[in-house]
Amino acid sequence: MSTDSHTNRTIKLLPKSPTGILGLDKITDGGIPLGRPTLICGGAGCGKTLFSMEFIVRGALEFNEPGVFMAFEEKADELAVNVASLGFDLDQLQADKMIRLDHVYVERSEIEETGEYDLDGIFIRLGHAIDSIGAKRVVLDTIENLFASLNNQAIIRAELRRLFQWLKDKNVTTIITGEKGDGTFTRHGLEEYVSDCVILLDHRVTNQISTRLLRIVKYRGSLHGTNEYPFLIDEDGISVLPVTSLTLNHEVSTKRISSGIPSLDKMLGGLGFFKGSSILVSGTAGTGKTSIAGYFANETCNRGERCIYFAFEESPKQIVRNMLSIGIDLQHHIDSGLLKFHASRPTLNGLEMHLVSIHKLVEEFQPQTVILDPITNLITVGSVSEVKVMLIRLIDFLQLEQITVMFTALTLNTIVNEQTDEGVSSLVDAWLLVRDIEFNGERNRGMYVMKSRGMKHSNQVREFVISDEGLNLVDVYLGPEGVLTGSAREAQRLQEVTTDVLKNHAVTRKDMEIDRKRKVLEAKIASLQEEFESVQDELNKSYIEDKLRKDVLELNREKLTKNRHDEE
């Protein structure tokens, strides 16, 4: 219900019945029209029967709405066996009176085209089935069997309208399946006109790779998505990817998360990547892209967060084994339930199916980080432009969910261009480039940050070292011949150490010579001082003796003078 502000009256919106099919209810903004017929059409093998069966089963299990499935081709026991692999126990649901399977056998040779032909028998049988369990949902699969031998379009149109109106009068939400015709959505080309909602299923095979697509052709009284949406059929039933593009209005985070490599975090302002950002690690073969991704996954799990690792090149056991050589144990995180691997060759599915599969796993596992290693392998199932479109949609979806994603990409040459990274370098928030540095007869690795939006980052090239102790980034040496790495860097370092030792030795010898000369000079000064003091002593001796003689003579004179006076 909504209110019109101009007329001040309430507008009644079209009521809908949720299907329970993952993703479909988002596309239809709530489900298919409640109490009205919906037509599901498509070619053989596109999933019409499974689609309608899941609608009935989900209604019974999730919405407590009993349903009737009337089949004109497959028998009830055949249907039960066919959907058992999806975990649907039709026998138990029938025993619980939540669903009713009814097979109607129509012998085409017995049907004669007369003006008296009608569906009263079907109405009676279907009405009894609906009333017996209080059904809210009905499926008729497939409608062509009712009119297989009829060519009179007037009769077909009249009976179709009567059938659809009868279903509306019973107030049941109905799905009717129909086979795609030549140039029309159904064989007769009439059902789509009298249906309130028409959903077209398509199963395409391109370059030996199959893709299933869904499109809502019409939906009376409701807004709906009009694009083609890929859908996946697996052990859990049908999953529809509900987005083809998203508006750029998602929230962003200022929280930073570590890459797992402290020296790399230092290059990124000391704090690492933004949470919810997209990261691209590109480089030639053997430069350590998977090792960086492994460290990132390990760091995520060490924080107690969940991570999904999509591997398109190596098996999970192979990745776990290889990561042990650089000091990280991913098996521990797998056992704890924090790390989930999903490994497959890209040719297993088309690009759209990979996108649906990723979307479904993310919805189920609710990870904080996602890794795709490497995205370049997707080229085997699509062109560069197609892969780019698929990755754009994936980035949009993950950023909307505030999930950090790391891509690895193989570059086929040393020229940095849009073709080497599937065109996503302009879309990602951070781009790390790992490259080979060949010098002095050996091959080493270098890394630099091509870009990192929203943060201060280093513009320097660092030597990327992979060893038993793990991953590290060290400062490169700038020698006379340019950047030095590996043994050349070590040789330069040793040469500098040798130069420092010789320089220190020369300084020491110079200091010793200065000290020796200082001692000689001090000895000479001491000798001169002693000679000065000796001369001074001699001079003082003569002066003192003369003074003493003078004093004695003066004293004697005084005594003689005194004695002379005494005698008088």
XYZ file of C-alpha atoms in Angstrom:
568
model
C 0.000 0.000 0.000
C 1.204 3.547 -0.762
C -0.282 7.026 -0.371
C -0.701 9.544 -3.187
C 0.181 12.955 -1.653
C -1.785 14.879 -4.309
C -5.134 13.105 -3.937
C -4.657 12.039 -0.313
C -5.852 8.546 -1.107
C -4.328 5.129 -0.696
C -3.090 3.294 -3.798
C -3.283 -0.493 -3.639
C -0.155 -2.169 -4.965
C -0.106 -5.550 -6.680
C 0.198 -8.299 -4.038
C 2.980 -10.802 -4.721
C 3.823 -14.357 -3.791
C 7.520 -14.978 -2.973
C 8.942 -17.901 -4.928
C 11.725 -18.751 -2.497
C 14.090 -19.105 -5.474
C 17.379 -17.401 -4.631
C 17.685 -14.094 -6.487
C 14.389 -14.246 -8.398
C 12.393 -12.424 -5.743
C 14.881 -9.533 -5.901
C 14.452 -9.213 -9.659
C 10.659 -9.298 -9.399
C 10.614 -7.055 -6.321
C 8.878 -9.593 -4.140
C 7.874 -12.568 -6.294
C 5.273 -13.461 -8.917
C 1.714 -12.027 -8.888
C -0.360 -13.434 -6.045
C -3.467 -15.322 -7.155
C -2.645 -14.911 -10.856
C -1.112 -17.152 -13.550
C 2.548 -16.848 -14.498
C 3.917 -18.398 -17.676
C 7.382 -20.004 -17.654
C 8.479 -20.686 -21.214
C 11.618 -21.936 -22.893
C 13.188 -24.682 -24.955
C 13.857 -28.251 -23.927
C 16.330 -28.615 -21.051
C 16.240 -25.000 -19.911
C 14.844 -25.875 -16.443
C 11.097 -25.153 -16.679
C 9.979 -28.221 -14.703
C 12.653 -27.762 -12.029
C 11.803 -24.069 -11.766
C 8.114 -24.764 -11.187
C 8.823 -27.689 -8.843
C 11.059 -25.526 -6.672
C 8.274 -22.923 -6.546
C 5.918 -25.576 -5.131
C 8.450 -27.075 -2.681
C 9.744 -23.710 -1.395
C 6.164 -22.599 -0.881
C 5.433 -25.646 1.259
C 8.672 -25.580 3.265
C 9.333 -21.855 3.677
C 5.927 -20.162 3.425
C 3.575 -22.918 4.656
C 1.609 -22.761 1.415
C 0.445 -26.181 0.128
C 0.742 -26.721 -3.610
C -0.535 -28.921 -6.434
C 1.793 -30.030 -9.236
C -0.164 -31.355 -12.219
C 2.091 -32.945 -14.814
C 1.041 -33.952 -18.308
C 4.352 -35.616 -19.245
C 6.201 -37.106 -16.257
C 4.609 -39.409 -13.703
C 4.607 -38.590 -9.984
C 7.251 -41.191 -9.081
C 9.487 -39.965 -11.909
C 9.231 -36.397 -10.643
C 10.082 -37.503 -7.102
C 13.223 -39.290 -8.311
C 14.273 -36.410 -10.562
C 14.278 -33.818 -7.767
C 15.622 -36.082 -4.996
C 19.165 -35.005 -5.887
C 18.230 -31.458 -4.836
C 17.193 -32.631 -1.391
C 13.456 -32.417 -2.106
C 11.576 -35.287 -0.446
C 8.302 -35.208 -2.402
C 7.012 -38.424 -0.844
C 7.250 -36.968 2.646
C 5.689 -33.691 1.562
C 2.797 -35.610 0.029
C 2.396 -37.621 3.214
C 2.279 -34.359 5.175
C -0.392 -33.083 2.737
C 1.782 -30.074 1.859
C 1.955 -30.916 -1.838
C 0.027 -33.130 -4.224
C 1.455 -34.602 -7.404
C -1.036 -35.476 -10.095
C -0.178 -36.975 -13.450
C -2.798 -36.496 -16.205
C -2.367 -38.744 -19.203
C -3.490 -37.099 -22.451
C -3.704 -39.370 -25.494
C -3.331 -37.112 -28.501
C -4.912 -39.579 -30.901
C -8.132 -39.602 -28.870
C -8.623 -35.866 -29.036
C -10.839 -34.751 -31.875
C -11.048 -31.154 -32.871
C -14.680 -30.172 -32.504
C -16.433 -27.103 -31.333
C -17.420 -29.045 -28.222
C -13.810 -29.505 -26.979
C -13.310 -28.112 -23.470
C -11.237 -28.549 -20.297
C -14.050 -29.344 -17.879
C -12.435 -32.662 -16.956
C -9.183 -30.916 -16.028
C -11.089 -28.315 -13.990
C -12.829 -31.013 -11.976
C -9.649 -32.973 -11.323
C -7.578 -29.898 -10.511
C -10.311 -28.435 -8.313
C -10.453 -31.636 -6.266
C -6.658 -31.648 -5.819
C -6.667 -28.008 -4.690
C -9.486 -28.509 -2.205
C -8.017 -31.736 -0.792
C -4.982 -29.968 0.694
C -6.102 -26.332 0.671
C -3.549 -25.477 -2.001
C -2.334 -21.916 -2.467
C 0.024 -22.725 -5.330
C -0.543 -24.649 -8.568
C 1.758 -25.768 -11.378
C 0.606 -27.049 -14.778
C 3.488 -28.692 -16.661
C 3.300 -28.405 -19.689
C 0.260 -26.786 -21.233
C 1.078 -27.796 -24.846
C 0.038 -31.355 -24.073
C -3.569 -30.228 -23.603
C -3.756 -28.811 -27.110
C -1.207 -30.964 -28.889
C -3.559 -32.103 -31.660
C -5.655 -28.971 -31.985
C -5.130 -26.446 -34.742
C -8.209 -24.307 -34.225
C -6.811 -21.131 -32.713
C -10.235 -19.898 -31.662
C -10.863 -22.982 -29.522
C -7.363 -22.831 -28.015
C -7.674 -19.129 -27.202
C -11.125 -19.557 -25.655
C -10.090 -22.517 -23.497
C -6.876 -20.784 -22.415
C -8.788 -17.718 -21.303
C -11.291 -19.919 -19.479
C -8.476 -21.858 -17.795
C -6.681 -18.692 -16.660
C -9.894 -17.134 -15.382
C -10.821 -20.330 -13.542
C -7.419 -20.310 -11.794
C -7.912 -16.658 -10.808
C -11.334 -17.477 -9.419
C -9.782 -20.253 -7.304
C -7.383 -17.564 -5.947
C -4.293 -19.741 -6.433
C -0.904 -18.504 -7.545
C -0.190 -20.513 -10.664
C 2.833 -21.312 -12.782
C 2.146 -22.724 -16.234
C 5.067 -24.024 -18.268
C 5.171 -23.840 -22.040
C 7.586 -24.849 -24.758
C 9.142 -22.123 -26.848
C 7.724 -21.826 -30.322
C 9.173 -20.711 -33.644
C 9.369 -16.928 -33.335
C 7.004 -16.921 -30.342
C 7.525 -17.462 -26.632
C 5.201 -20.492 -26.686
C 4.227 -23.006 -29.327
C 0.752 -21.538 -29.840
C 1.836 -17.948 -29.267
C -1.294 -17.254 -27.243
C -0.381 -18.059 -23.634
C 1.917 -15.038 -23.251
C -0.943 -12.681 -24.056
C -3.317 -13.979 -21.403
C -0.668 -14.467 -18.682
C -0.085 -11.701 -16.137
C 3.628 -12.512 -15.911
C 5.868 -14.169 -18.513
C 9.362 -15.468 -17.665
C 11.563 -16.764 -20.460
C 14.286 -19.336 -19.740
C 17.097 -19.873 -22.204
C 19.897 -22.418 -22.396
C 22.717 -21.369 -24.700
C 25.885 -23.196 -25.672
C 28.769 -21.064 -26.945
C 32.207 -22.521 -27.644
C 31.074 -25.780 -25.995
C 30.219 -23.918 -22.766
C 26.597 -23.741 -21.611
C 24.923 -20.765 -19.973
C 21.394 -20.579 -18.585
C 19.636 -17.205 -18.710
C 16.362 -15.849 -17.384
C 14.420 -12.827 -18.632
C 11.132 -11.341 -17.455
C 9.276 -10.612 -20.665
C 6.313 -8.909 -19.020
C 4.862 -8.332 -15.589
C 1.495 -6.600 -15.420
C 1.134 -4.092 -12.609
C 4.727 -4.229 -11.370
C 8.157 -2.828 -12.051
C 10.758 -5.492 -12.767
C 14.233 -6.046 -14.131
C 14.312 -6.344 -17.904
C 17.828 -7.658 -18.470
C 18.919 -11.236 -19.008
C 19.967 -12.769 -15.703
C 22.180 -15.858 -15.518
C 20.943 -18.653 -13.277
C 22.609 -21.752 -11.939
C 21.167 -25.214 -11.289
C 23.104 -27.129 -8.648
C 22.506 -29.375 -5.653
C 20.637 -26.576 -3.872
C 18.251 -25.857 -6.735
C 18.099 -22.674 -8.795
C 20.132 -19.537 -8.055
C 19.554 -16.364 -10.067
C 22.076 -13.533 -10.133
C 19.866 -10.519 -9.446
C 22.188 -7.757 -10.653
C 23.598 -6.746 -13.993
C 24.830 -3.335 -12.908
C 24.691 -1.311 -9.751
C 24.594 2.416 -9.138
C 27.786 3.886 -7.694
C 26.330 4.826 -4.335
C 27.725 2.137 -2.030
C 29.196 2.977 1.365
C 32.971 3.064 1.860
C 35.096 2.340 4.919
C 38.092 4.188 6.322
C 39.217 1.108 8.246
C 42.549 -0.339 7.098
C 43.463 -4.025 6.956
C 46.906 -5.572 6.713
C 48.176 -7.368 3.630
C 49.987 -9.843 5.880
C 53.363 -8.516 4.667
C 54.610 -5.777 7.081
C 57.031 -4.306 4.554
C 54.195 -4.011 1.999
C 51.953 -2.353 4.583
C 54.795 0.133 5.148
C 54.687 1.022 1.444
C 50.947 1.661 1.868
C 51.337 4.330 4.536
C 52.078 1.740 7.215
C 48.445 0.582 7.555
C 47.624 -1.633 4.543
C 44.556 -1.603 2.280
C 41.137 -0.047 2.858
C 38.483 -2.520 3.993
C 36.009 -3.219 1.195
C 38.444 -2.135 -1.527
C 39.514 -4.035 -4.648
C 43.165 -5.000 -5.149
C 44.926 -6.188 -8.289
C 48.251 -8.042 -8.153
C 49.660 -8.481 -11.642
C 52.946 -9.808 -12.941
C 54.617 -12.347 -15.184
C 54.689 -16.060 -14.390
C 56.619 -17.028 -11.273
C 56.734 -13.592 -9.689
C 54.870 -14.652 -6.527
C 51.311 -13.473 -7.154
C 49.738 -16.552 -5.553
C 52.106 -16.226 -2.588
C 50.876 -12.673 -1.994
C 47.276 -13.897 -2.225
C 48.056 -16.730 0.211
C 49.549 -14.301 2.715
C 46.490 -12.066 2.387
C 44.164 -15.014 3.039
C 46.295 -16.106 6.012
C 46.222 -12.615 7.531
C 42.432 -12.443 7.106
C 41.959 -15.723 8.966
C 44.445 -14.688 11.675
C 42.111 -11.759 12.401
C 39.272 -14.271 12.898
C 37.566 -13.268 9.639
C 36.351 -15.536 6.815
C 37.883 -15.741 3.349
C 36.877 -17.478 0.102
C 39.699 -18.387 -2.270
C 38.572 -18.999 -5.883
C 41.366 -20.888 -7.633
C 41.245 -21.249 -11.423
C 44.716 -22.728 -11.901
C 45.780 -24.874 -8.933
C 44.005 -27.326 -6.652
C 43.490 -26.387 -2.985
C 45.874 -29.114 -1.805
C 48.540 -27.860 -4.185
C 48.158 -24.300 -2.911
C 48.240 -25.454 0.731
C 51.405 -27.486 0.093
C 53.143 -24.645 -1.717
C 52.300 -22.105 0.977
C 53.986 -24.301 3.608
C 57.293 -23.607 1.861
C 57.027 -19.922 2.752
C 55.940 -20.461 6.322
C 52.125 -20.312 6.347
C 49.690 -23.151 7.118
C 46.406 -22.600 5.290
C 45.107 -26.064 6.224
C 44.716 -24.883 9.799
C 42.345 -22.140 8.647
C 40.425 -24.584 6.427
C 39.924 -26.904 9.406
C 38.757 -24.008 11.581
C 36.134 -23.047 8.974
C 37.554 -19.573 8.315
C 39.005 -20.367 4.873
C 37.002 -21.883 2.021
C 38.508 -22.942 -1.294
C 36.504 -23.176 -4.501
C 38.672 -24.565 -7.268
C 37.579 -25.226 -10.854
C 38.791 -24.813 -14.377
C 37.283 -21.718 -16.034
C 35.897 -23.909 -18.808
C 33.595 -25.632 -16.287
C 31.073 -22.822 -16.785
C 30.567 -19.699 -18.831
C 31.429 -16.293 -17.392
C 27.853 -15.711 -16.276
C 27.759 -19.038 -14.483
C 31.039 -18.265 -12.695
C 29.524 -14.978 -11.580
C 26.400 -16.720 -10.275
C 28.513 -19.331 -8.497
C 30.674 -16.661 -6.823
C 27.585 -14.666 -5.871
C 25.929 -17.711 -4.316
C 28.985 -18.799 -2.331
C 29.505 -15.277 -1.013
C 25.869 -15.088 0.082
C 26.166 -18.451 1.861
C 29.633 -18.098 3.461
C 29.506 -14.352 4.246
C 33.282 -13.770 3.942
C 35.164 -10.570 4.730
C 37.648 -11.094 1.888
C 37.498 -12.819 -1.504
C 40.450 -13.887 -3.683
C 40.332 -14.750 -7.401
C 43.527 -16.379 -8.648
C 44.103 -15.740 -11.532
C 41.467 -13.793 -13.472
C 43.457 -14.147 -16.699
C 42.362 -17.780 -16.981
C 38.806 -16.545 -17.555
C 39.952 -15.483 -21.030
C 39.495 -19.121 -22.054
C 35.715 -18.727 -21.755
C 35.248 -15.174 -22.980
C 36.844 -12.199 -24.639
C 38.712 -9.478 -22.739
C 35.693 -7.176 -22.932
C 33.353 -9.917 -21.656
C 35.680 -10.729 -18.773
C 35.903 -7.038 -17.931
C 32.109 -6.701 -17.806
C 31.874 -9.768 -15.578
C 34.551 -8.432 -13.212
C 32.916 -4.985 -13.074
C 29.701 -6.623 -11.909
C 31.617 -8.702 -9.368
C 33.483 -5.667 -7.992
C 30.236 -3.714 -7.688
C 28.555 -6.560 -5.821
C 31.461 -7.093 -3.402
C 31.903 -3.379 -2.710
C 28.191 -3.104 -1.965
C 28.674 -5.859 0.625
C 31.880 -4.179 1.978
C 33.945 -7.255 1.066
C 37.623 -6.794 0.227
C 38.596 -8.558 -2.996
C 42.056 -9.404 -4.346
C 42.608 -10.383 -7.988
C 45.777 -11.839 -9.424
C 46.487 -11.400 -13.124
C 49.153 -12.831 -15.380
C 50.886 -10.349 -17.653
C 52.275 -11.848 -20.821
C 54.958 -9.203 -21.328
C 56.692 -6.369 -19.545
C 54.545 -3.692 -21.173
C 51.901 -2.404 -18.776
C 48.655 -2.039 -20.661
C 44.953 -2.719 -20.311
C 45.189 -6.079 -22.069
C 47.502 -7.584 -19.453
C 45.057 -7.326 -16.586
C 41.700 -7.860 -18.321
C 41.026 -4.133 -18.243
C 40.304 -3.915 -14.510
C 43.374 -1.856 -13.543
C 41.358 1.334 -13.924
C 38.544 -0.096 -11.782
C 40.468 -1.393 -8.774
C 41.426 0.726 -5.778
C 44.980 -0.607 -5.425
C 47.307 -2.078 -8.047
C 50.523 -3.908 -7.193
C 52.873 -4.803 -10.019
C 55.425 -7.575 -9.541
C 58.037 -7.851 -12.258
C 61.222 -9.714 -13.138
C 64.561 -7.936 -12.747
C 67.282 -9.712 -14.720
C 70.859 -8.629 -13.946
C 74.257 -10.163 -13.407
C 73.157 -13.504 -14.838
C 70.265 -14.086 -12.471
C 66.543 -13.399 -12.145
C 65.058 -11.554 -9.195
C 61.711 -9.938 -8.405
C 60.759 -6.331 -7.882
C 57.496 -4.796 -6.681
C 56.043 -1.333 -6.773
C 52.652 0.205 -6.056
C 51.171 1.410 -9.324
C 48.310 3.113 -7.491
C 46.457 3.062 -4.208
C 43.474 5.364 -4.070
C 42.879 7.527 -1.022
C 46.196 6.967 0.751
C 49.812 8.032 0.703
C 51.965 5.277 -0.740
C 55.562 4.658 -1.768
C 56.660 5.280 -5.340
C 59.851 3.266 -4.913
C 60.699 -0.119 -6.406
C 61.390 -2.749 -3.739
C 63.079 -6.092 -4.228
C 60.496 -8.804 -3.545
C 62.188 -11.679 -1.714
C 60.548 -15.103 -1.270
C 62.366 -17.382 1.183
C 61.770 -20.057 3.813
C 61.048 -17.259 6.284
C 58.277 -15.894 4.071
C 57.777 -12.788 1.944
C 59.680 -9.557 2.382
C 60.336 -6.344 0.514
C 63.836 -4.906 0.817
C 65.360 -1.665 -0.426
C 67.114 -2.053 -3.747
C 70.715 -0.843 -4.178
C 71.517 1.864 -6.656
C 74.924 1.124 -8.095
C 76.931 2.739 -10.907
C 75.060 0.548 -13.404
C 71.549 1.117 -12.008
C 69.292 -0.896 -9.698
C 71.047 -3.886 -8.121
C 69.204 -6.951 -6.807
C 70.051 -10.432 -5.592
C 73.748 -11.398 -5.677
C 74.638 -8.092 -7.320
C 73.071 -6.289 -4.379
C 74.961 -8.526 -1.958
C 78.208 -7.972 -3.855
C 77.647 -4.216 -3.736
C 76.879 -4.428 -0.034
C 80.046 -6.466 0.641
C 82.087 -4.021 -1.427
C 80.728 -1.169 0.617
C 81.556 -3.069 3.821
C 85.103 -3.689 2.545
C 85.498 -0.041 1.645
C 84.308 0.949 5.101
C 86.817 -1.449 6.724
C 89.720 -0.116 4.638
C 88.628 3.433 5.324
C 88.464 2.729 9.018
C 91.876 1.062 8.866
C 93.367 4.095 7.095
C 91.827 6.397 9.645
C 93.238 4.236 12.438
C 96.776 4.361 10.958
C 96.517 8.109 10.585
C 95.370 8.434 14.170
C 98.314 6.298 15.337
C 100.811 8.467 13.420
C 99.299 11.602 14.859
C 99.458 10.066 18.329
C 103.130 9.112 17.856
C 104.044 12.608 16.662
C 102.121 14.044 19.557
C 104.136 11.917 21.980
C 107.466 12.959 20.378
C 106.434 16.585 20.572
C 105.333 16.189 24.154
C 108.691 14.539 24.972
C 110.569 17.463 23.406
C 108.407 19.905 25.315
C 109.120 17.991 28.535
C 112.886 18.059 27.839
C 112.879 21.784 27.145
C 110.796 22.328 30.237
C 113.326 20.359 32.289
C 116.236 22.317 30.766
C 114.418 25.563 31.473
C 113.837 24.564 35.026
C 117.552 23.587 35.408
C 118.728 26.967 34.106
C 116.131 28.628 36.278
C 117.443 26.694 39.264
C 121.062 27.789 38.487
C 120.019 31.389 38.180
C 118.029 31.182 41.340
C 121.001 29.526 43.117
C 123.406 32.440 42.370
C 120.774 34.967 43.331
C 120.004 33.203 46.581
C 123.714 32.805 47.483
C 124.393 36.500 46.834
C 121.379 37.466 48.876
C 122.392 35.095 51.656
C 125.973 36.454 51.650
C 124.635 39.979 51.756
C 122.299 39.107 54.596
C 125.129 37.433 56.566
C 127.472 40.370 56.039
C 124.736 42.744 57.148
C 124.119 40.666 60.241
C 127.837 40.546 61.080
C 128.078 44.288 60.638
C 125.224 44.810 63.018
C 126.870 42.505 65.582
C 130.243 44.352 65.364
C 128.506 47.671 65.740
C 126.704 46.432 68.797
C 129.840 45.000 70.372
C 131.689 48.343 69.902
C 129.009 50.208 71.724
C 129.001 47.696 74.530
C 132.748 48.203 75.136
C 132.375 51.896 75.545
